[in-house]
Coordinates of C-alpha atoms in Angstrom, one line a residue:
X1 CA 67.5 -31.1 3.6
X2 CA 65.1 -30.7 6.8
X3 CA 66.3 -26.8 6.9
X4 CA 65.5 -25.9 3.4
X5 CA 62.1 -28.3 3.2
X6 CA 60.7 -25.8 6.7
X7 CA 62.1 -22.7 4.7
X8 CA 59.9 -23.6 1.8
X9 CA 56.8 -24.6 3.7
X10 CA 57.4 -21.2 5.5
X11 CA 57.3 -20.0 1.8
X12 CA 53.7 -21.5 0.9
X13 CA 52.3 -20.7 4.3
X14 CA 53.5 -17.2 4.1
X15 CA 51.7 -17.2 -0.2
X16 CA 48.7 -18.6 1.9
X17 CA 48.3 -15.5 3.9
X18 CA 49.2 -13.3 1.6
X19 CA 46.8 -14.8 -1.0
X20 CA 44.1 -14.9 2.2
X21 CA 45.0 -11.1 3.3
X22 CA 43.3 -10.5 -0.6
X23 CA 40.7 -12.1 -1.3
X24 CA 39.7 -10.7 2.1
X25 CA 40.7 -7.1 0.5
X26 CA 38.9 -7.8 -2.0
X27 CA 35.5 -8.7 -0.8
X28 CA 35.6 -5.2 1.4
X29 CA 36.3 -3.9 -2.1
X30 CA 33.6 -5.5 -3.6
X31 CA 30.5 -5.1 -1.0
X32 CA 30.4 -1.6 -1.3
X33 CA 29.0 -1.9 -5.2
X34 CA 27.0 -4.5 -3.7
X35 CA 25.3 -2.5 -1.8
X36 CA 25.0 0.2 -3.7
X37 CA 24.1 -2.1 -6.4
X38 CA 21.4 -3.4 -3.8
X39 CA 19.9 0.7 -2.9
X40 CA 19.4 0.6 -7.0
X41 CA 17.1 -2.3 -7.5
X42 CA 15.2 -0.8 -4.8
X43 CA 13.9 2.5 -6.5
X44 CA 13.6 1.0 -9.5
X45 CA 10.8 -1.1 -7.8
X46 CA 9.7 1.4 -6.0
X47 CA 9.1 4.0 -9.1
X48 CA 7.9 1.3 -11.2
X49 CA 5.0 1.0 -8.8
X50 CA 4.5 4.9 -8.4
X51 CA 4.9 5.1 -12.8
X52 CA 1.8 1.8 -13.0
X53 CA -0.3 4.1 -11.0
X54 CA 0.8 6.8 -12.5
X55 CA 0.6 6.4 -16.3
X56 CA 0.5 2.5 -16.6
X57 CA -3.7 2.1 -17.2
X58 CA -4.0 5.4 -19.7
X59 CA -0.3 4.1 -21.5
X60 CA -2.3 0.6 -22.3
X61 CA -5.6 2.0 -22.7
X62 CA -4.5 4.8 -25.8
X63 CA -2.2 1.5 -26.8
X64 CA -5.3 -0.6 -27.3
X65 CA -6.9 2.2 -29.4
X66 CA -4.0 2.5 -31.5
X67 CA -4.1 -1.1 -32.0
X68 CA -7.1 -0.9 -33.6
X69 CA -5.4 1.1 -36.2
X70 CA -3.0 -1.2 -37.0
X71 CA -2.3 -4.3 -38.4
X72 CA -2.2 -5.4 -34.7
X73 CA -6.3 -4.4 -34.9
X74 CA -7.3 -8.7 -34.7
X75 CA -5.2 -9.0 -31.3
X76 CA -6.6 -5.7 -30.0
X77 CA -10.5 -6.7 -30.9
X78 CA -9.7 -10.1 -28.6
X79 CA -8.4 -8.3 -26.0
X80 CA -11.3 -6.1 -26.1
X81 CA -14.2 -9.0 -25.8
X82 CA -12.4 -10.6 -23.1
X83 CA -12.0 -7.4 -21.3
X84 CA -15.9 -7.5 -22.1
X85 CA -16.5 -11.2 -20.7
X86 CA -14.3 -10.6 -17.6
X87 CA -15.8 -7.1 -16.7
X88 CA -17.5 -8.7 -13.3
X89 CA -14.6 -10.4 -12.3
X90 CA -13.0 -7.7 -9.8
X91 CA -16.6 -7.4 -7.9
X92 CA -16.3 -11.6 -8.0
X93 CA -13.3 -11.2 -5.9
X94 CA -10.6 -10.5 -8.3
X95 CA -8.4 -13.0 -9.9
X96 CA -5.7 -12.8 -7.0
X97 CA -1.6 -14.8 -7.6
X98 CA 0.4 -15.8 -5.0
X99 CA 3.3 -16.2 -7.4
X100 CA 2.6 -12.0 -7.7
X101 CA 1.8 -11.4 -4.6
X102 CA 5.2 -13.3 -4.0
X103 CA 8.2 -11.3 -6.1
X104 CA 11.6 -10.6 -5.4
X105 CA 11.2 -7.2 -6.4
X106 CA 9.1 -6.8 -3.5
X107 CA 11.3 -7.4 -1.2
X108 CA 13.2 -4.5 -2.4
X109 CA 10.1 -2.6 -2.6
X110 CA 9.9 -2.8 1.4
X111 CA 14.1 -2.2 1.8
X112 CA 13.7 1.4 0.4
X113 CA 11.9 2.8 3.3
X114 CA 12.1 0.2 5.0
X115 CA 8.1 -1.1 5.6
X116 CA 7.2 -2.9 8.9
X117 CA 4.1 -5.2 9.7
X118 CA 3.5 -5.6 13.4
X119 CA 0.8 -8.0 14.6
X120 CA -1.1 -7.2 18.0
X121 CA -3.7 -9.4 17.8
X122 CA -4.5 -13.0 16.8
X123 CA -7.5 -13.1 14.2
X124 CA -9.9 -15.7 13.9
X125 CA -10.2 -17.7 10.5
X126 CA -13.5 -17.9 11.7
X127 CA -14.3 -14.3 11.2
X128 CA -14.5 -12.0 8.2
X129 CA -12.8 -8.1 8.8
X130 CA -12.5 -4.4 7.8
X131 CA -9.5 -3.1 8.2
X132 CA -9.0 0.5 8.7
X133 CA -6.0 2.4 7.3
X134 CA -4.9 5.8 8.3
X135 CA -3.0 7.4 6.9
X136 CA -3.1 8.2 2.9
X137 CA -0.8 9.6 2.4
X138 CA 0.4 10.2 -1.0
X139 CA 0.5 6.4 -2.8
X140 CA -0.9 4.4 0.2
X141 CA 2.7 3.0 -0.3
X142 CA 2.4 0.5 3.4
X143 CA -1.2 -0.8 2.1
X144 CA -0.1 -2.1 -0.5
X145 CA 3.3 -3.7 0.6
X146 CA 1.6 -5.1 3.7
X147 CA -1.6 -6.1 2.2
X148 CA -1.1 -6.2 -1.8
X149 CA 2.3 -8.2 -1.4
X150 CA 3.7 -10.8 0.9
X151 CA 6.7 -9.3 1.3
X152 CA 6.2 -8.8 5.1
X153 CA 4.6 -11.5 5.6
X154 CA 1.2 -11.0 6.4
X155 CA 0.5 -14.7 5.4
X156 CA 2.4 -16.0 8.4
X157 CA 1.2 -13.8 10.7
X158 CA -2.5 -13.7 10.7
X159 CA -2.6 -17.4 9.2
X160 CA -5.8 -18.8 7.8
X161 CA -6.4 -14.8 6.9
X162 CA -6.8 -12.8 3.3
X163 CA -6.6 -9.4 2.5
X164 CA -8.0 -7.3 0.1
X165 CA -7.1 -3.8 0.0
X166 CA -9.9 -1.6 -1.7
X167 CA -8.9 0.6 -4.7
X168 CA -10.8 3.3 -6.2
X169 CA -12.7 1.9 -8.5
X170 CA -12.1 3.6 -11.8
X171 CA -8.6 1.9 -12.3
X172 CA -10.2 -1.9 -12.8
X173 CA -11.4 -0.3 -16.0
X174 CA -8.6 -0.4 -17.4
X175 CA -6.9 -2.9 -20.1
X176 CA -4.0 -4.5 -18.4
X177 CA -3.8 -2.4 -15.5
X178 CA -6.8 -3.9 -13.5
X179 CA -4.5 -7.1 -14.2
X180 CA -2.3 -5.6 -12.6
X181 CA -4.4 -5.5 -9.9
X182 CA -6.7 -8.0 -9.4
X183 CA -2.7 -10.1 -8.9
X184 CA -2.2 -8.5 -5.7
X185 CA -5.0 -9.2 -4.0
X186 CA -6.6 -5.6 -4.5
X187 CA -10.4 -4.8 -5.6
X188 CA -12.6 -2.1 -5.6
X189 CA -14.0 0.1 -3.8
X190 CA -17.6 0.0 -4.0
X191 CA -20.5 -1.8 -2.2
X192 CA -21.1 -4.8 -4.6
X193 CA -16.9 -5.5 -4.7
X194 CA -17.1 -5.8 -0.8
X195 CA -20.6 -7.2 0.0
X196 CA -18.9 -10.2 -2.4
X197 CA -15.9 -11.2 0.1
X198 CA -17.7 -10.6 3.3
X199 CA -20.4 -12.9 3.0
X200 CA -19.8 -15.0 -0.7
X201 CA -16.4 -15.7 -0.1
X202 CA -16.5 -17.6 3.2
X203 CA -14.3 -16.2 6.5
X204 CA -10.9 -15.6 6.7
X205 CA -11.6 -12.2 4.5
X206 CA -9.6 -9.1 4.7
X207 CA -11.3 -6.1 3.5
X208 CA -8.9 -3.6 4.3
X209 CA -10.1 0.2 3.3
X210 CA -8.7 4.0 3.2
X211 CA -11.2 5.1 4.6
X212 CA -9.5 8.9 5.0
X213 CA -9.5 7.8 1.0
X214 CA -9.1 11.4 -1.4
X215 CA -9.9 13.9 1.0
X216 CA -7.4 13.3 3.7
X217 CA -4.3 12.8 1.0
X218 CA -5.2 16.9 0.9
X219 CA -3.9 17.1 3.8
X220 CA -1.2 14.2 4.7
X221 CA 2.2 16.2 5.2
X222 CA 5.9 15.4 6.8
X223 CA 5.2 15.4 10.7
X224 CA 1.3 15.7 10.2
X225 CA -0.6 13.1 12.0
X226 CA -4.3 13.9 11.4
X227 CA -6.8 10.9 9.3
X228 CA -10.2 12.5 8.5
X229 CA -12.6 10.3 10.4
X230 CA -14.5 11.5 12.0
X231 CA -17.8 11.8 9.3
X232 CA -17.0 8.7 8.1
X233 CA -19.4 6.1 8.9
X234 CA -20.1 4.1 5.4
X235 CA -18.3 1.1 7.2
X236 CA -18.6 0.7 9.9
X237 CA -22.5 0.1 9.0
X238 CA -21.6 -2.1 6.4
X239 CA -18.9 -4.0 9.2
X240 CA -22.8 -3.9 10.7
X241 CA -25.1 -4.9 8.1
X242 CA -22.1 -8.0 7.5
X243 CA -20.7 -8.6 10.6
X244 CA -17.3 -8.5 10.0
X245 CA -15.2 -7.2 12.5
X246 CA -13.3 -3.6 12.7
X247 CA -9.8 -3.5 13.4
X248 CA -8.5 -0.1 13.2
X249 CA -4.6 0.0 11.7
X250 CA -1.8 2.9 11.7
X251 CA 1.1 3.1 9.5
X252 CA 3.4 5.7 11.4
X253 CA 5.7 7.3 8.1
X254 CA 2.8 6.8 6.0
X255 CA 2.8 10.9 5.3
X256 CA 6.5 11.2 5.6
X257 CA 7.3 10.1 2.7
X258 CA 6.5 13.2 0.5
X259 CA 6.8 16.7 0.6
X260 CA 2.8 18.1 -0.6
X261 CA 2.8 21.9 -1.5
X262 CA -0.6 23.2 -0.3
X263 CA -3.2 25.4 -1.5
X264 CA -4.7 28.0 1.0
X265 CA -8.4 27.1 0.6
X266 CA -11.0 29.5 -1.9
X267 CA -7.8 29.3 -4.3
X268 CA -8.7 28.1 -7.9
X269 CA -5.8 25.6 -7.5
X270 CA -7.7 24.7 -4.2
X271 CA -11.3 24.5 -6.0
X272 CA -10.0 22.1 -8.4
X273 CA -8.7 20.1 -6.5
X274 CA -11.9 18.9 -5.1
X275 CA -13.9 19.2 -8.2
X276 CA -11.9 16.2 -9.0
X277 CA -12.0 15.1 -6.0
X278 CA -15.5 15.1 -6.0
X279 CA -16.3 13.8 -10.0
X280 CA -13.1 11.1 -10.4
X281 CA -12.8 10.2 -6.5
X282 CA -9.5 11.8 -6.3
X283 CA -7.8 14.4 -5.6
X284 CA -4.7 15.4 -8.1
X285 CA -1.5 16.8 -5.0
X286 CA 1.2 18.6 -6.4
X287 CA 3.8 16.6 -4.4
X288 CA 7.5 15.7 -4.7
X289 CA 10.1 13.3 -3.2
X290 CA 13.8 13.2 -4.3
X291 CA 15.3 12.3 -7.1
X292 CA 16.3 9.4 -9.4
X293 CA 20.0 9.9 -9.4
X294 CA 20.9 12.5 -6.9
X295 CA 18.8 12.5 -3.7
X296 CA 19.5 16.4 -2.8
X297 CA 17.3 16.9 -5.4
X298 CA 13.2 16.4 -6.1
X299 CA 11.6 14.3 -8.3
X300 CA 8.9 11.5 -7.6
X301 CA 10.8 9.1 -6.2
X302 CA 10.0 8.7 -2.2
X303 CA 12.2 9.6 0.3
X304 CA 13.7 6.8 2.1
X305 CA 11.2 7.3 5.4
X306 CA 10.4 4.0 7.6
X307 CA 7.0 2.7 7.0
X308 CA 5.3 0.7 10.6
X309 CA 2.4 -0.6 10.2
X310 CA 0.3 -1.3 13.0
X311 CA -3.0 -4.0 13.9
X312 CA -4.7 -3.0 15.4
X313 CA -6.9 -5.1 17.8
X314 CA -10.3 -6.1 16.2
X315 CA -13.7 -4.4 17.5
X316 CA -16.1 -7.6 18.2
X317 CA -19.1 -6.7 16.3
X318 CA -22.7 -8.3 16.0
X319 CA -24.4 -8.9 12.7
X320 CA -27.3 -6.1 12.2
X321 CA -29.0 -6.1 8.4
X322 CA -30.4 -2.4 9.2
X323 CA -28.5 -0.8 12.2
X324 CA -29.8 2.7 13.3
X325 CA -27.8 5.5 13.3
X326 CA -27.4 5.3 16.9
X327 CA -25.6 1.6 16.6
X328 CA -23.9 2.8 14.0
X329 CA -22.9 6.0 15.8
X330 CA -22.1 3.4 18.9
X331 CA -19.5 0.9 17.0
X332 CA -17.8 4.3 15.0
X333 CA -16.7 6.1 18.6
X334 CA -16.1 2.7 19.8
X335 CA -13.2 2.0 16.9
X336 CA -12.3 5.4 17.2
X337 CA -10.9 5.2 21.0
X338 CA -9.9 1.7 19.7
X339 CA -7.7 4.0 16.6
X340 CA -6.2 7.2 18.8
X341 CA -5.3 3.9 21.8
X342 CA -3.6 2.3 19.5
X343 CA -2.4 5.5 18.1
X344 CA -0.6 6.5 21.5
X345 CA 0.6 2.7 22.6
X346 CA 2.8 2.9 19.3
X347 CA 4.1 6.0 18.9
X348 CA 7.0 6.8 20.8
X349 CA 8.5 3.5 19.4
X350 CA 7.6 4.5 16.4
X351 CA 9.7 7.9 16.6
X352 CA 7.3 10.0 18.0
X353 CA 7.3 12.1 21.0
X354 CA 4.7 11.3 24.1
X355 CA 3.3 15.5 23.4
X356 CA 2.3 14.1 19.7
X357 CA -1.2 13.7 19.4
X358 CA -3.9 12.2 17.0
X359 CA -6.1 15.0 15.2
X360 CA -9.5 13.7 14.0
X361 CA -11.1 15.6 11.0

């Protein structure tokens, strides 16, 4: 009898081991599928932002006009009336949504590249700040992920500081698009909006300005480490007028996510780019990334290159209502030196060579 029970027990143990082994094999088989699914979600999260930036505003504008010609004209009229009443909201701090900033989609967005935010110094909540973000790249992926969402944990790393990423004011004239941007804490890059944030919205505000703008986007390419800054002094004058500390920010890898087609100076296409830049505030770039389904094909999906954003040491700025040109030049020079030191200190940690230098144009 004991022999039979021992044999039966051994059979059960063998069966249990077989089941456990089968479950382990199943988890190994399922894991690659899960990893592949996460990669697809990452691509979709990035692609939706690219398409939103490129076509959402124009598409919603056309749809609103079309609705006036249909039975839905009353809805269009009501929305237009509300739009007129709400017109100045972007200039007055916007309509930030913590819920939108914490969407799960932004974690997939972050992990696609991936994007990292590195804090080097504490920022005091009883001060206001102007962050100078460099370089522009094509779509400012690092700037948006770090300061337009909470995917990289800005609020936890800088408690008491509220970031507001400044972008083209024209984006806030388009229906739906304006609300989408405001929900992330994004504001127009104009004097009225920035003045409000730095003087009428209390302290602990950090306005993030992509200093190089459209001109810098025309120069970006993989491996290029140059910023348009030499003659950009308006943000320094504004910092002096408001007594807001200057903070240099550099994103390693921002220029590596797209490849751009460059046109020679004095060519027709280059002329058109500069005219668009002067009239509309942005320059149409001819660029490409990888394809949606095949990584070795061309498309609008950016390459999955790491973007590491370093927030440097704040430069304490006095409040001077009417700063002289000499004072502006002094703090502008201090800012450039601080940015160069930031670049040199972190370049090897972010994959660059010791011999790489930052070119100031």
